[in-house]
Short mmCIF file of C-alpha atoms and ligand atoms in Angstrom, two decimals:
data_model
loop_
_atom_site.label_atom_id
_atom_site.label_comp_id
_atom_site.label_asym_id
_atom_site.label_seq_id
_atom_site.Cartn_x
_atom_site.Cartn_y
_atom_site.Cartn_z
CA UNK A 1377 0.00 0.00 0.00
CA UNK A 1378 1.01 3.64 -0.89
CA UNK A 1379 2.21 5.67 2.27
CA UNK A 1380 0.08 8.63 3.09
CA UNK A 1381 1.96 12.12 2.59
CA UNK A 1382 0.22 14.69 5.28
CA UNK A 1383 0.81 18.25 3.83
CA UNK A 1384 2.65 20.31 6.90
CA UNK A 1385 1.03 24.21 7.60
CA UNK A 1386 1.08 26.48 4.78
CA UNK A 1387 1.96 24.10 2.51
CA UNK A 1388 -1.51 23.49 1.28
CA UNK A 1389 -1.92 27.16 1.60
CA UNK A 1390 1.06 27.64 -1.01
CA UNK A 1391 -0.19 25.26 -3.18
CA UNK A 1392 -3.30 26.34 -3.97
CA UNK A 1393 -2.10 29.47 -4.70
CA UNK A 1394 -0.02 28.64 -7.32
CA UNK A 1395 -3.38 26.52 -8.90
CA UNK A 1396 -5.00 29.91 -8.63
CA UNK A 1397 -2.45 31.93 -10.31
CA UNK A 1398 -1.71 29.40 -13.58
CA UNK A 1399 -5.17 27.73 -13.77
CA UNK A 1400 -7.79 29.55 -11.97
CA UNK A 1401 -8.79 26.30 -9.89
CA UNK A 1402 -10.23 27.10 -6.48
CA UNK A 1403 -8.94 24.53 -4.42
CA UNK A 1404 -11.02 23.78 -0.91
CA UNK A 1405 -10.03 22.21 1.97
CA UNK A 1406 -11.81 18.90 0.96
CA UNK A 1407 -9.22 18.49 -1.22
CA UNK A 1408 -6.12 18.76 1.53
CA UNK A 1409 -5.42 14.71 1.67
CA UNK A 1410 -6.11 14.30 -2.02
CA UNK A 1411 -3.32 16.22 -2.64
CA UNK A 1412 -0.67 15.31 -0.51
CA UNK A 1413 -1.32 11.46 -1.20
CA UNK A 1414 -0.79 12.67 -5.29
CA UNK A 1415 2.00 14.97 -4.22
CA UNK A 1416 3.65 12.37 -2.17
CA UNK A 1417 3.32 9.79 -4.77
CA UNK A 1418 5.17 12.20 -7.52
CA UNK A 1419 7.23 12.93 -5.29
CA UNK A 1420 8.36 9.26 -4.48
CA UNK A 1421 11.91 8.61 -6.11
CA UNK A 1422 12.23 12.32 -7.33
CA UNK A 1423 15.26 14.66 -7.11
CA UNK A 1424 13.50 16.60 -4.53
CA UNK A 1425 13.98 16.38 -0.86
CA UNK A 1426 10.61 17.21 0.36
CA UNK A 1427 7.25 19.07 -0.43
CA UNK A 1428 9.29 22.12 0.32
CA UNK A 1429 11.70 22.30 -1.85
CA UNK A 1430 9.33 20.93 -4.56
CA UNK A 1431 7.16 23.71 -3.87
CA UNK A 1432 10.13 26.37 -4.07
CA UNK A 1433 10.89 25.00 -7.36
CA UNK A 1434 7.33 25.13 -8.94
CA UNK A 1435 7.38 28.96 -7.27
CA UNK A 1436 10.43 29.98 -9.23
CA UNK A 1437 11.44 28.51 -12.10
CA UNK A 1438 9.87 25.30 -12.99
CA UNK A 1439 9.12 24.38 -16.55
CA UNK A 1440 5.98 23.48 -18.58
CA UNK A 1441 6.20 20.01 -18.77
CA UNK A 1442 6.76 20.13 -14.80
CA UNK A 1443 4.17 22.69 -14.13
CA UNK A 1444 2.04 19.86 -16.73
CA UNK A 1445 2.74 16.87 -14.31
CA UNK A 1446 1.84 19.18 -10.65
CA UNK A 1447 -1.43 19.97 -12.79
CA UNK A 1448 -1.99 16.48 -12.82
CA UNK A 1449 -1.53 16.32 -9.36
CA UNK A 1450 -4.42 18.93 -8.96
CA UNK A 1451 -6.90 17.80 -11.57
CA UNK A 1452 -9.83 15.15 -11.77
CA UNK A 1453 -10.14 13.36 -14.61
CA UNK A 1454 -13.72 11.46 -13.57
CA UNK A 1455 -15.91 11.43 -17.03
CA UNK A 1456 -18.22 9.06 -18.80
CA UNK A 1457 -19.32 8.14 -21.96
CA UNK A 1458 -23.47 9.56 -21.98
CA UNK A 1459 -22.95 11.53 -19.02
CA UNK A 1460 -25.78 13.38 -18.16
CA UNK A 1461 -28.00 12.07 -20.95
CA UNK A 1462 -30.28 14.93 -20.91
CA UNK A 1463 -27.68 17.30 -23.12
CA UNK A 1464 -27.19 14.69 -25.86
CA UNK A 1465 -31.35 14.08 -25.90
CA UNK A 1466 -31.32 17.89 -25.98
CA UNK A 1467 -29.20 17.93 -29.12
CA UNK A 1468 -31.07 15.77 -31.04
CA UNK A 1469 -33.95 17.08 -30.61
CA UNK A 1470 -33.52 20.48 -30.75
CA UNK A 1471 -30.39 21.11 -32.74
CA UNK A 1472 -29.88 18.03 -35.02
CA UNK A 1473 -33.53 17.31 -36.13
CA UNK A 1474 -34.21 21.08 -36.82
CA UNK A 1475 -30.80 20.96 -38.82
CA UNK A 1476 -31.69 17.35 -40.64
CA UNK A 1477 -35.41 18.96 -41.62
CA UNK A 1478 -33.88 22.26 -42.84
CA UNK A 1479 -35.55 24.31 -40.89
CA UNK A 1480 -32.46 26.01 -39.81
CA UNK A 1481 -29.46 25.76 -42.13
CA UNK A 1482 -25.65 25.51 -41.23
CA UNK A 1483 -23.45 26.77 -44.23
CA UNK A 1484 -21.86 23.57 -46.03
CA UNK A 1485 -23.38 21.35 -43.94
CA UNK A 1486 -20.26 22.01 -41.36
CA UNK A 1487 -21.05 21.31 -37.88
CA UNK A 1488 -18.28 22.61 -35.70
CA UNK A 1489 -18.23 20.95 -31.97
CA UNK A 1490 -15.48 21.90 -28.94
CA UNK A 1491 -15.77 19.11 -25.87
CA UNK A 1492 -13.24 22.03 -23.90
CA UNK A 1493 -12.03 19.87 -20.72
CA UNK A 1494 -12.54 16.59 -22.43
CA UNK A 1495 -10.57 14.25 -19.82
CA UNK A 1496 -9.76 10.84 -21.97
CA UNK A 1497 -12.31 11.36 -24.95
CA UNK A 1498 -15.27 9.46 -23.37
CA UNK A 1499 -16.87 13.12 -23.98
CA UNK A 1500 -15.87 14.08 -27.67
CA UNK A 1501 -17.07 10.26 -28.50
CA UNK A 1502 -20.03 10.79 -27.18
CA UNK A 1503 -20.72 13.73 -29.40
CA UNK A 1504 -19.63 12.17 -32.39
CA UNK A 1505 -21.96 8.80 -31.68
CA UNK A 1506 -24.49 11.15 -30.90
CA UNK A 1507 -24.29 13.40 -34.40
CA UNK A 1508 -24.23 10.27 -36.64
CA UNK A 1509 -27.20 8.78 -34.97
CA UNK A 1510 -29.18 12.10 -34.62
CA UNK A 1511 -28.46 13.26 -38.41
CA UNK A 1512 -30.25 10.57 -40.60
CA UNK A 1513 -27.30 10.91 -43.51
CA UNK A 1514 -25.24 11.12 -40.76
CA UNK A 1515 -21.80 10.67 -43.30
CA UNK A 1516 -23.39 13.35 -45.49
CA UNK A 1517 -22.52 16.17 -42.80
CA UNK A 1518 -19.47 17.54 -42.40
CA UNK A 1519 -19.14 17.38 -38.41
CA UNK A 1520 -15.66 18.06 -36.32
CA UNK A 1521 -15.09 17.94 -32.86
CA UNK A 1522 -12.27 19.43 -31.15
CA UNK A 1523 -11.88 17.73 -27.61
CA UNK A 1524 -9.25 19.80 -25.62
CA UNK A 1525 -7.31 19.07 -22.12
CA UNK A 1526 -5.20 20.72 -20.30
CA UNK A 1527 -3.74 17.47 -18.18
CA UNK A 1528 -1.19 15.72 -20.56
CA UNK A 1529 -2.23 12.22 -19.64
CA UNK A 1530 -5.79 12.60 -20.43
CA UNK A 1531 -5.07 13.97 -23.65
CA UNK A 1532 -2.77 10.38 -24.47
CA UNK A 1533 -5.41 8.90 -23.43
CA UNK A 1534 -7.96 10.35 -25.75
CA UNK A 1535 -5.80 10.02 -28.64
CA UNK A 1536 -5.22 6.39 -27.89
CA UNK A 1537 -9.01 5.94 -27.29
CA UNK A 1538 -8.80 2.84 -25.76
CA UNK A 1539 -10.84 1.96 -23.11
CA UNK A 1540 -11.49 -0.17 -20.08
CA UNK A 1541 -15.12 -2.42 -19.88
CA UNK A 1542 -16.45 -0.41 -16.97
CA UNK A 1543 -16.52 2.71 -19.08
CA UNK A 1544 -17.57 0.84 -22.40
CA UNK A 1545 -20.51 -0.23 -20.10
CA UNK A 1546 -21.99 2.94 -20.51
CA UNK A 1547 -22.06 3.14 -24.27
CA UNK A 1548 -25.58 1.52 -25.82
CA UNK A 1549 -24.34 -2.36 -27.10
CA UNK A 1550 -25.27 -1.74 -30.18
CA UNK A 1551 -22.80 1.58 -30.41
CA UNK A 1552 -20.52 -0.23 -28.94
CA UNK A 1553 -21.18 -2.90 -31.89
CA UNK A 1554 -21.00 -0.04 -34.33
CA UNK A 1555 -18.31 2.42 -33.37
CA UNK A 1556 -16.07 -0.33 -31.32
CA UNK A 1557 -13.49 -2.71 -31.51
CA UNK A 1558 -11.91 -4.90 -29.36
CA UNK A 1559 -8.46 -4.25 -28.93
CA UNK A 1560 -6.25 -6.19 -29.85
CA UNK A 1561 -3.88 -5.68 -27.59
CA UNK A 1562 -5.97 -6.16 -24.42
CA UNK A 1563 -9.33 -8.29 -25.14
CA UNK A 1564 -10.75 -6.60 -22.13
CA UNK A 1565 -10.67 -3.02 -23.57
CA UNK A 1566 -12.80 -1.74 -26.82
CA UNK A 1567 -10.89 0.88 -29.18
CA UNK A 1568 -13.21 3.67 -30.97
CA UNK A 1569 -13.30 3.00 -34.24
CA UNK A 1570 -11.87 5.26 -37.16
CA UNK A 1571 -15.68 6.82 -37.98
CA UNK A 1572 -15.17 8.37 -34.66
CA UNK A 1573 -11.68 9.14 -34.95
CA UNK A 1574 -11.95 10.62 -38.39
CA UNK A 1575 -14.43 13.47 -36.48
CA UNK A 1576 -12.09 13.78 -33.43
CA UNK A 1577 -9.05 16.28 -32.80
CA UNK A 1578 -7.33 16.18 -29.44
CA UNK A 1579 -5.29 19.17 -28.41
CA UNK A 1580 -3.93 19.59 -25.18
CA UNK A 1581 -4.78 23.43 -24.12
CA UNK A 1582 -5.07 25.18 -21.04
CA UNK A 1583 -8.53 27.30 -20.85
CA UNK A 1584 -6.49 30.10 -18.91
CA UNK A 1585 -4.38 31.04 -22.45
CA UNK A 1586 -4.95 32.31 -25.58
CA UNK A 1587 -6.81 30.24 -27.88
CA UNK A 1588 -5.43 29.23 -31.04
CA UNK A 1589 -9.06 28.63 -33.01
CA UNK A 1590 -10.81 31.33 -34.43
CA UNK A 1591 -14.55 29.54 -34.21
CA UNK A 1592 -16.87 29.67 -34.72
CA UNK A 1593 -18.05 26.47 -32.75
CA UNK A 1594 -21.91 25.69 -33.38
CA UNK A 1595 -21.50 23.71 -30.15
CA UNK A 1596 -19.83 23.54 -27.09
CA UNK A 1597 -19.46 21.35 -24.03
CA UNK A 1598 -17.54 22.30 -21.00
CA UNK A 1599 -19.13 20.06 -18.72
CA UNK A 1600 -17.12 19.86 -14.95
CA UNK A 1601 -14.44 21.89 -15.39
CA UNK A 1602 -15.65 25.67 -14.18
CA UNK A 1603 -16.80 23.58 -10.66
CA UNK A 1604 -13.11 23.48 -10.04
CA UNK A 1605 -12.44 27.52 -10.84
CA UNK A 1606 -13.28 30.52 -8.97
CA UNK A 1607 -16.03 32.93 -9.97
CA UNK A 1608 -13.69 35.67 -11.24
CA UNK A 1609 -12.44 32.80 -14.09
CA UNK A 1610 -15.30 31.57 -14.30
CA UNK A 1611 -16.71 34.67 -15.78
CA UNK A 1612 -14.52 35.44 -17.98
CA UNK A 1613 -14.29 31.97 -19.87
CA UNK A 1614 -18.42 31.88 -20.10
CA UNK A 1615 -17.74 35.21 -21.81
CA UNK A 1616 -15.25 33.94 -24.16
CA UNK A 1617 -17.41 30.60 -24.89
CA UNK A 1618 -20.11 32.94 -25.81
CA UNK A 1619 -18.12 34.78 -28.22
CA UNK A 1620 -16.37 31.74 -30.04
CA UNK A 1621 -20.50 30.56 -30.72
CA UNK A 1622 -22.63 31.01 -33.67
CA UNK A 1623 -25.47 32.48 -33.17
CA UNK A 1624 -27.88 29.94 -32.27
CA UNK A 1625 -25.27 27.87 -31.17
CA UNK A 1626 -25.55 25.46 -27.98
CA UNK A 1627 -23.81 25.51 -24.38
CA UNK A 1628 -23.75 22.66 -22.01
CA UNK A 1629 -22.04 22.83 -18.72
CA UNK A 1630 -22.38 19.65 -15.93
CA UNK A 1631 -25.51 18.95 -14.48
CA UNK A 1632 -24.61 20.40 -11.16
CA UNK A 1633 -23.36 23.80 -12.70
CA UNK A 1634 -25.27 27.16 -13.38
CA UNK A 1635 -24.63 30.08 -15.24
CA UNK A 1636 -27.28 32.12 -13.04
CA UNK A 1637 -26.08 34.53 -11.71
CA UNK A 1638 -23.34 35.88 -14.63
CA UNK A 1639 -23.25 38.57 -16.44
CA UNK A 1640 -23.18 37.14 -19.82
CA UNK A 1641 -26.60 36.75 -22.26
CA UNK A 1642 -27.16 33.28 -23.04
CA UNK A 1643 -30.38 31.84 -22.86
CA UNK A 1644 -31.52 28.79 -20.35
CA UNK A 1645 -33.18 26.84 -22.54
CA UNK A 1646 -32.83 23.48 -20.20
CA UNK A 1647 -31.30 22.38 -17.05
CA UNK A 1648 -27.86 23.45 -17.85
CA UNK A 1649 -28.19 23.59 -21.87
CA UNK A 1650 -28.04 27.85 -23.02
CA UNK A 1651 -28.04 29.41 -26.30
CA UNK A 1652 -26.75 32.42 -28.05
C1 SAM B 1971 -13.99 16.22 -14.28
S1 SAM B 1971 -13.23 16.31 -15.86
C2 SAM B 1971 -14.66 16.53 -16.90
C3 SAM B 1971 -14.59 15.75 -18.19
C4 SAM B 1971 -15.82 15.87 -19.10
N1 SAM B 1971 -16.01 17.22 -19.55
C5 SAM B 1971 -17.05 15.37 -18.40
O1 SAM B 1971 -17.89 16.15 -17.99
O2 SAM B 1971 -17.18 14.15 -18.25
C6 SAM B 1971 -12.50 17.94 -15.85
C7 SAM B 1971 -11.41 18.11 -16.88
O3 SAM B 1971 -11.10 19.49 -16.99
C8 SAM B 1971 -9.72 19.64 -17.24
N2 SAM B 1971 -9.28 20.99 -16.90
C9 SAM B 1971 -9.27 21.59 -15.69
N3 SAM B 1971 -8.75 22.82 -15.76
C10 SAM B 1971 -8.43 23.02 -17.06
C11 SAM B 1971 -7.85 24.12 -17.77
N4 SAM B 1971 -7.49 25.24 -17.16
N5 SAM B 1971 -7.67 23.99 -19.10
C12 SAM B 1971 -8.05 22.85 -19.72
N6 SAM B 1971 -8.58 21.77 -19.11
C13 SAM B 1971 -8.77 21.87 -17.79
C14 SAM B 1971 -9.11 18.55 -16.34
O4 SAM B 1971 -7.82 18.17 -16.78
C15 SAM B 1971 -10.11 17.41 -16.48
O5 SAM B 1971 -9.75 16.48 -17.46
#
């Protein structure tokens, strides 16, 4: 069994500072033993000496991929494939079948989707299962998600798109039938298949930064991500989401998240589903 690493005073303290500073998250005190059993764990076999000196190094002059692995430390990865049902049900309904009758019209047939704080892809899939079975000529569309992560290992993971049973679980059998394989490699793990993979790009990005797409997005999912922010950042990336949209175009954030109370003008058009 892994030791347990108890973070001494102030060292929480400095820690979630510097998770405020580069990433906005708004680590609470729920989170104190999480931490130090990650920390402790990275920490295991490394050149540093202690949390200290770790921490003095990620305070002065630590590099990206370093910064990349403490994020990791930080972050939670948790996602499913279908999670909360309700926004994909939403989407067919109201944005695919409009779309597939013509009532509204996007130009070329492009359909432009961002899964922003995708985790391992079980998100971005999702969509893309959920396009081709909501648009009757499904290959006749020309749909693209971009699924973006900040934490590097999530983002291997969603390019390898390999996954374990217990997540595949999730996933209708006959999707899985369709849009899986078994893998080769490990008989109990299912690979997406390339109709997904043709749909899906996976960039690793950080929210905080610039973005290097110009939009517009028709839709865009940033479901559990802003929980783990404070309300300052939280703000201003709701205002930026609305401003890489279409008009018309759809918001989802996680089930247990709200944009009441911001400043920006979507429109609530379902539990935590908006519109521009
Ligand atoms: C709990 S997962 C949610 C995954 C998926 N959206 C879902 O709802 O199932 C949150 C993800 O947000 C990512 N994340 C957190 N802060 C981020 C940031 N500043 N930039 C990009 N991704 C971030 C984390 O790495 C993590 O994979």
């Amino acid at each position: 069994m892994t030791p347990m690493t108890e973070l001494m005073p102030g060292q929480f303290e400095r820690i979630a500072r510097i998770a405020r500073h580069r990433w906005g998250l708004a680590l609470t005190e729920r989170k104190r033993s999480l931490v130090g059993n990650r920390l402790g764990s990275l920490l295991r076999g490394s050149r540093f000496s202690g949390v200290d000196a770790y921490l003095e190094y990620l305070e002065q002059d630590a590099g990206h991929e370093d910064m990349l692995a403490f994020f990791d430390v930080l972050s939670t990865n948790v996602t499913s494939f279908f999670r909360d049902p309700a926004h994909f049900e939403y989407l067919e309904r109201q944005f695919y079948t409009p779309l597939a009758r013509g009532d509204t019209t996007t130009p070329g047939r492009r359909i432009r989707i961002w899964s922003a704080g995708c985790s391992i892809g079980c998100e971005p899939c999702t969509l893309a299962m959920n396009a081709l079975e909501s648009l009757p000529d499904g290959q006749q569309w020309d749909v693209r998600i971009l699924a973006t992560d900040l934490s590097s290992s999530a983002v291997q993971q969603a390019r390898a798109a390999r996954y374990e049973r217990r997540l595949i679980e999730h996933i209708p059998p006959d999707l899985v039938r369709k849009y899986f394989s078994p893998d080769p490699a490990d008989p109990g793990r299912s690979v997406a298949g390339d109709r997904l993979r043709r749909m899906i790009s996976v960039a690793r990005m950080n929210l905080m930064e610039h973005w290097p797409m110009r939009g517009p997005f028709d839709v865009i999912f940033c479901r559990n991500v802003m929980i783990y922010f404070d309300a300052p950042t939280r703000l201003q990336l709701v205002r930026r989401f609305y401003d890489i949209l279409s008009p018309g175009g759809v918001f989802a954030v996680g089930s247990a998240e709200t944009l009441s109370g911001l400043d920006v003008p979507f429109r609530a058009v379902q539990a935590s589903v908006y519109r521009k």
